[in-house]
Coordinates of N, CA and C in Angstrom, one line a residue:
M227 N 16.0 -29.6 -14.6 CA 14.8 -29.4 -13.9 C 15.1 -28.3 -12.8
T228 N 14.3 -27.3 -12.7 CA 14.4 -26.3 -11.7 C 13.3 -26.5 -10.7
I229 N 13.5 -25.9 -9.5 CA 12.4 -26.0 -8.5 C 11.1 -25.3 -9.0
R230 N 11.3 -24.3 -9.7 CA 10.1 -23.6 -10.2 C 9.3 -24.4 -11.2
E231 N 9.9 -25.4 -11.8 CA 9.2 -26.3 -12.7 C 8.4 -27.3 -12.0
I232 N 8.7 -27.6 -10.7 CA 7.9 -28.6 -10.0 C 7.0 -28.0 -8.9
L233 N 7.2 -26.7 -8.7 CA 6.3 -26.0 -7.7 C 5.5 -25.0 -8.4
D234 N 4.2 -25.2 -8.4 CA 3.2 -24.3 -8.9 C 3.1 -23.1 -7.9
P235 N 3.0 -21.9 -8.4 CA 2.9 -20.7 -7.5 C 1.7 -20.8 -6.5
K236 N 0.7 -21.6 -7.0 CA -0.5 -21.7 -6.1 C -0.3 -22.8 -5.0
A237 N 0.8 -23.5 -5.1 CA 1.1 -24.6 -4.2 C 2.0 -24.2 -3.1
V238 N 1.8 -22.9 -2.7 CA 2.6 -22.3 -1.6 C 1.6 -21.8 -0.5
K239 N 1.8 -22.3 0.7 CA 0.9 -21.9 1.8 C 1.8 -21.1 2.8
V240 N 1.5 -19.8 3.0 CA 2.4 -19.0 3.9 C 1.9 -18.9 5.3
D241 N 0.9 -19.7 5.6 CA 0.3 -19.5 7.0 C -0.2 -20.9 7.5
I242 N 0.7 -21.8 7.6 CA 0.3 -23.1 8.2 C -0.1 -22.9 9.6
S243 N -1.2 -23.5 10.0 CA -1.7 -23.3 11.3 C -1.4 -24.4 12.3
A244 N -1.1 -25.6 11.7 CA -0.8 -26.8 12.5 C 0.3 -26.6 13.5
T245 N 0.3 -27.3 14.6 CA 1.4 -27.3 15.5 C 2.1 -28.6 15.7
D246 N 1.5 -29.7 15.0 CA 2.2 -31.0 15.1 C 2.4 -31.6 13.7
K247 N 3.2 -32.6 13.6 CA 3.6 -33.2 12.4 C 2.5 -33.6 11.5
K248 N 1.6 -34.5 12.1 CA 0.5 -35.0 11.3 C -0.4 -33.9 10.7
D249 N -0.7 -33.0 11.5 CA -1.6 -31.9 11.1 C -0.9 -31.0 10.0
A250 N 0.4 -30.8 10.2 CA 1.1 -30.0 9.2 C 1.1 -30.7 7.8
L251 N 1.4 -32.0 7.9 CA 1.4 -32.8 6.7 C 0.0 -32.8 6.0
A252 N -1.0 -32.9 6.8 CA -2.4 -32.9 6.3 C -2.7 -31.6 5.6
E253 N -2.2 -30.5 6.2 CA -2.4 -29.1 5.6 C -1.7 -29.1 4.2
L254 N -0.5 -29.6 4.2 CA 0.3 -29.5 2.9 C -0.4 -30.5 1.9
V255 N -0.9 -31.6 2.3 CA -1.5 -32.5 1.4 C -2.8 -31.9 0.9
D256 N -3.5 -31.1 1.7 CA -4.7 -30.4 1.2 C -4.3 -29.4 0.1
V257 N -3.2 -28.7 0.2 CA -2.8 -27.8 -0.8 C -2.4 -28.6 -2.1
L258 N -1.7 -29.7 -1.9 CA -1.3 -30.5 -3.0 C -2.5 -31.0 -3.8
S259 N -3.6 -31.4 -3.0 CA -4.8 -31.9 -3.6 C -5.5 -30.8 -4.4
E260 N -5.6 -29.6 -3.8 CA -6.3 -28.5 -4.5 C -5.6 -28.1 -5.8
V261 N -4.3 -28.0 -5.7 CA -3.5 -27.5 -6.9 C -3.3 -28.5 -8.0
Y262 N -2.9 -29.7 -7.6 CA -2.5 -30.7 -8.6 C -3.6 -31.7 -8.8
V263 N -4.8 -31.6 -8.2 CA -6.0 -32.4 -8.4 C -5.6 -33.9 -8.2
T264 N -4.8 -34.2 -7.2 CA -4.5 -35.6 -7.0 C -5.7 -36.2 -6.1
E265 N -5.9 -37.4 -6.3 CA -7.0 -38.0 -5.5 C -6.5 -38.8 -4.4
D266 N -7.4 -39.1 -3.5 CA -7.1 -39.9 -2.3 C -6.1 -39.3 -1.4
K267 N -6.4 -38.2 -0.8 CA -5.6 -37.5 0.1 C -5.1 -38.4 1.3
K268 N -6.0 -39.3 1.7 CA -5.6 -40.2 2.8 C -4.4 -41.1 2.5
A269 N -4.4 -41.6 1.2 CA -3.3 -42.4 0.8 C -2.0 -41.7 0.7
I270 N -2.1 -40.4 0.2 CA -0.9 -39.6 0.1 C -0.4 -39.3 1.5
L271 N -1.3 -38.9 2.4 CA -0.9 -38.6 3.8 C -0.2 -39.8 4.4
K272 N -0.8 -41.0 4.2 CA -0.3 -42.2 4.7 C 1.2 -42.5 4.2
T273 N 1.4 -42.2 2.9 CA 2.7 -42.4 2.3 C 3.7 -41.5 3.0
L274 N 3.3 -40.2 3.3 CA 4.2 -39.3 3.9 C 4.5 -39.7 5.4
L275 N 3.4 -40.1 6.1 CA 3.6 -40.5 7.5 C 4.4 -41.8 7.6
D276 N 4.2 -42.7 6.6 CA 5.1 -43.9 6.6 C 6.5 -43.6 6.4
R277 N 6.8 -42.6 5.6 CA 8.2 -42.2 5.4 C 8.7 -41.5 6.6
E278 N 7.9 -40.8 7.3 CA 8.3 -40.1 8.6 C 8.7 -41.2 9.7
N279 N 8.0 -42.3 9.6 CA 8.2 -43.4 10.6 C 9.6 -44.0 10.4
L280 N 10.2 -43.8 9.2 CA 11.5 -44.3 9.0 C 12.6 -43.4 9.6
G281 N 12.2 -42.1 9.7 CA 13.1 -41.1 10.3 C 12.6 -39.8 9.9
S282 N 12.7 -38.8 10.7 CA 12.1 -37.5 10.5 C 12.8 -36.8 9.3
T283 N 11.9 -36.2 8.5 CA 12.5 -35.4 7.4 C 12.7 -33.9 7.8
G284 N 12.5 -33.7 9.1 CA 12.9 -32.4 9.7 C 14.4 -32.4 9.9
I285 N 15.0 -31.7 8.9 CA 16.5 -31.8 8.8 C 17.2 -30.8 9.8
G286 N 16.5 -30.0 10.5 CA 17.2 -29.1 11.4 C 17.1 -27.6 10.9
Q287 N 17.5 -26.7 11.8 CA 17.5 -25.3 11.5 C 16.1 -24.8 11.0
G288 N 15.0 -25.4 11.5 CA 13.7 -24.9 11.2 C 13.2 -25.4 9.8
I289 N 13.8 -26.4 9.3 CA 13.4 -26.9 7.9 C 13.0 -28.4 7.9
A290 N 12.0 -28.7 7.1 CA 11.6 -30.1 6.9 C 11.3 -30.2 5.4
I291 N 11.7 -31.4 4.9 CA 11.5 -31.7 3.5 C 10.8 -33.1 3.4
P292 N 9.5 -33.1 3.8 CA 8.8 -34.3 3.8 C 8.7 -34.8 2.3
H293 N 8.8 -36.1 2.1 CA 8.7 -36.6 0.7 C 8.3 -38.0 0.7
G294 N 7.9 -38.4 -0.5 CA 7.4 -39.8 -0.7 C 7.2 -40.1 -2.2
K295 N 6.9 -41.3 -2.4 CA 6.6 -41.8 -3.8 C 5.2 -42.4 -3.8
S296 N 4.4 -42.1 -4.9 CA 3.1 -42.5 -4.9 C 2.7 -42.8 -6.4
E297 N 1.9 -43.8 -6.5 CA 1.3 -44.1 -7.9 C 0.2 -43.1 -8.2
R298 N -0.1 -42.2 -7.3 CA -1.2 -41.3 -7.4 C -0.8 -40.0 -8.2
V299 N 0.5 -39.9 -8.5 CA 1.0 -38.8 -9.3 C 1.8 -39.2 -10.5
K300 N 1.7 -38.5 -11.5 CA 2.4 -38.8 -12.8 C 3.8 -38.1 -12.9
N301 N 3.9 -37.0 -12.3 CA 5.1 -36.2 -12.3 C 5.5 -35.8 -10.9
L302 N 6.8 -35.4 -10.8 CA 7.3 -34.9 -9.5 C 6.6 -33.5 -9.3
I303 N 6.0 -33.4 -8.1 CA 5.3 -32.2 -7.7 C 5.8 -31.8 -6.3
A304 N 5.5 -30.5 -6.0 CA 6.0 -29.9 -4.7 C 5.0 -29.0 -4.2
V305 N 5.0 -28.9 -2.8 CA 4.2 -27.9 -2.1 C 5.2 -27.2 -1.1
F306 N 5.1 -25.9 -1.0 CA 5.9 -25.2 -0.1 C 5.0 -24.6 1.0
G307 N 5.5 -24.7 2.3 CA 4.7 -24.1 3.4 C 5.6 -23.4 4.4
I308 N 5.0 -22.4 5.0 CA 5.6 -21.6 6.0 C 4.7 -21.6 7.3
S309 N 5.3 -21.9 8.4 CA 4.6 -21.7 9.7 C 5.2 -20.6 10.4
K310 N 4.4 -19.7 10.8 CA 4.9 -18.5 11.6 C 5.1 -18.9 13.1
K311 N 4.3 -19.9 13.6 CA 4.5 -20.3 15.0 C 5.5 -21.4 15.2
G312 N 5.7 -22.2 14.2 CA 6.6 -23.3 14.3 C 5.8 -24.6 14.5
V313 N 6.3 -25.7 14.1 CA 5.6 -27.0 14.2 C 6.6 -28.0 14.9
N314 N 6.0 -28.7 15.8 CA 6.8 -29.8 16.4 C 6.8 -30.9 15.4
F315 N 7.9 -31.1 14.8 CA 8.0 -32.0 13.7 C 9.1 -33.1 13.9
D316 N 9.5 -33.2 15.2 CA 10.5 -34.2 15.6 C 11.8 -34.0 14.7
A317 N 12.1 -32.8 14.5 CA 13.3 -32.5 13.7 C 14.6 -33.1 14.4
L318 N 15.6 -33.3 13.6 CA 16.8 -33.9 14.0 C 17.5 -33.1 15.1
D319 N 17.3 -31.8 15.1 CA 18.0 -30.9 16.1 C 17.0 -30.6 17.3
G320 N 15.8 -31.2 17.2 CA 14.8 -31.0 18.3 C 14.1 -29.6 18.3
E321 N 14.4 -28.8 17.3 CA 13.8 -27.5 17.2 C 12.5 -27.5 16.4
L322 N 11.7 -26.5 16.5 CA 10.5 -26.4 15.7 C 10.8 -26.2 14.2
V323 N 9.9 -26.5 13.4 CA 10.1 -26.3 11.9 C 9.2 -25.2 11.5
Y324 N 9.7 -24.3 10.6 CA 9.0 -23.2 10.1 C 8.9 -23.2 8.6
V325 N 9.8 -23.9 7.9 CA 9.8 -24.0 6.4 C 9.7 -25.4 6.0
F326 N 8.7 -25.7 5.1 CA 8.4 -27.0 4.6 C 8.5 -27.0 3.1
F327 N 9.1 -28.1 2.6 CA 9.1 -28.3 1.2 C 8.8 -29.7 0.9
L328 N 7.5 -30.0 0.6 CA 7.0 -31.3 0.4 C 7.2 -31.7 -1.1
L329 N 7.7 -32.9 -1.3 CA 7.9 -33.5 -2.6 C 7.1 -34.8 -2.7
L330 N 6.5 -35.0 -3.8 CA 5.8 -36.2 -4.1 C 6.2 -36.6 -5.5
A331 N 6.7 -37.9 -5.6 CA 7.1 -38.3 -6.9 C 6.4 -39.6 -7.3
P332 N 6.4 -39.9 -8.6 CA 5.8 -41.2 -9.0 C 6.8 -42.3 -8.5
R333 N 6.2 -43.5 -8.3 CA 7.0 -44.6 -7.7 C 8.3 -44.9 -8.5
E334 N 8.2 -44.7 -9.9 CA 9.4 -45.1 -10.7 C 10.4 -43.9 -10.9
A335 N 10.2 -42.8 -10.3 CA 11.0 -41.6 -10.6 C 12.1 -41.4 -9.5
A336 N 12.9 -42.4 -9.3 CA 14.0 -42.2 -8.3 C 15.0 -41.1 -8.6
G337 N 15.4 -41.1 -9.9 CA 16.4 -40.1 -10.3 C 16.0 -38.6 -10.0
P338 N 14.9 -38.2 -10.6 CA 14.4 -36.8 -10.5 C 14.1 -36.5 -9.0
H339 N 13.5 -37.5 -8.3 CA 13.2 -37.3 -6.9 C 14.4 -37.0 -6.1
L340 N 15.5 -37.8 -6.3 CA 16.7 -37.6 -5.5 C 17.4 -36.3 -5.9
K341 N 17.4 -35.9 -7.2 CA 18.0 -34.7 -7.6 C 17.2 -33.5 -7.0
A342 N 15.9 -33.6 -7.0 CA 15.1 -32.5 -6.4 C 15.4 -32.3 -4.9
L343 N 15.5 -33.5 -4.2 CA 15.8 -33.4 -2.8 C 17.2 -32.8 -2.5
A344 N 18.2 -33.1 -3.3 CA 19.5 -32.5 -3.2 C 19.5 -31.0 -3.5
R345 N 18.8 -30.6 -4.5 CA 18.7 -29.2 -4.9 C 18.0 -28.4 -3.8
I346 N 17.0 -28.9 -3.3 CA 16.2 -28.2 -2.2 C 17.1 -28.1 -1.0
S347 N 17.7 -29.2 -0.6 CA 18.6 -29.2 0.6 C 19.7 -28.1 0.4
R348 N 20.3 -28.1 -0.7 CA 21.4 -27.0 -0.9 C 20.8 -25.6 -0.8
L349 N 19.7 -25.4 -1.4 CA 19.0 -24.1 -1.4 C 18.7 -23.7 0.0
L350 N 18.1 -24.6 0.8 CA 17.7 -24.2 2.1 C 18.8 -24.2 3.2
R351 N 20.0 -24.5 2.8 CA 21.1 -24.4 3.8 C 21.5 -23.0 4.0
D352 N 21.1 -22.1 3.2 CA 21.4 -20.6 3.3 C 20.4 -20.0 4.3
A353 N 20.9 -19.7 5.5 CA 20.1 -19.2 6.6 C 19.4 -17.9 6.2
Y354 N 20.2 -17.0 5.5 CA 19.6 -15.7 5.1 C 18.5 -15.9 4.1
F355 N 18.6 -16.8 3.2 CA 17.6 -17.1 2.2 C 16.3 -17.7 2.9
C356 N 16.5 -18.6 3.9 CA 15.4 -19.1 4.6 C 14.7 -18.0 5.4
K357 N 15.4 -17.1 5.9 CA 14.8 -16.0 6.7 C 14.0 -15.1 5.7
Q358 N 14.4 -14.9 4.5 CA 13.7 -14.2 3.5 C 12.4 -15.0 3.1
L359 N 12.5 -16.3 3.0 CA 11.3 -17.1 2.6 C 10.3 -17.0 3.7
R360 N 10.8 -17.1 5.0 CA 9.8 -17.0 6.1 C 9.1 -15.7 6.2
A361 N 9.7 -14.6 5.7 CA 9.1 -13.3 5.7 C 8.1 -13.1 4.6
A362 N 8.1 -14.0 3.6 CA 7.2 -13.8 2.5 C 5.7 -13.7 2.9
K363 N 5.0 -12.9 2.3 CA 3.6 -12.7 2.6 C 2.6 -13.5 1.6
T364 N 3.1 -13.8 0.5 CA 2.3 -14.4 -0.5 C 3.1 -15.6 -1.2
G365 N 2.3 -16.5 -1.7 CA 2.9 -17.6 -2.5 C 3.7 -17.2 -3.7
Q366 N 3.2 -16.1 -4.3 CA 3.9 -15.6 -5.5 C 5.3 -15.0 -5.1
Q367 N 5.4 -14.4 -3.9 CA 6.7 -13.9 -3.5 C 7.6 -15.1 -3.3
V368 N 7.2 -16.1 -2.6 CA 8.0 -17.3 -2.4 C 8.4 -17.9 -3.8
H369 N 7.5 -18.1 -4.7 CA 7.8 -18.6 -6.0 C 8.8 -17.8 -6.7
E370 N 8.8 -16.5 -6.7 CA 9.7 -15.6 -7.3 C 11.1 -15.8 -6.7
M371 N 11.2 -16.0 -5.4 CA 12.5 -16.1 -4.7 C 13.1 -17.4 -5.1
L372 N 12.3 -18.4 -5.3 CA 12.9 -19.7 -5.7 C 13.3 -19.7 -7.2

């Protein structure tokens, strides 16, 4: 499984306007809903917020990988977002978050979910690569980089 297999090019938002965690997640869930036609955005947002209550998925260096499991999806899906201003996401290093990679997996998909998290974490450790992602103007550019 590659990241491009779980991320539709239309599931990239390069202009997140939110400035706090809940609103940023809501924007990403809106994209998820539009692209993947999942229903009940409130339930998905609650799933992600419940996961955030366990500990922030803002991993530092301007990156967050919000994730969760839901019976509302049949396959592992992803949404990628970029904030130009930065989002107060309670990141582990206390810094603002600019790069978001949201993952949503079916409840029973522990293996693929964990593999995707690991792959995304490795990819986003490259500061130069993250800088290139943040400079992208379109979702297609981001998708091609990934």
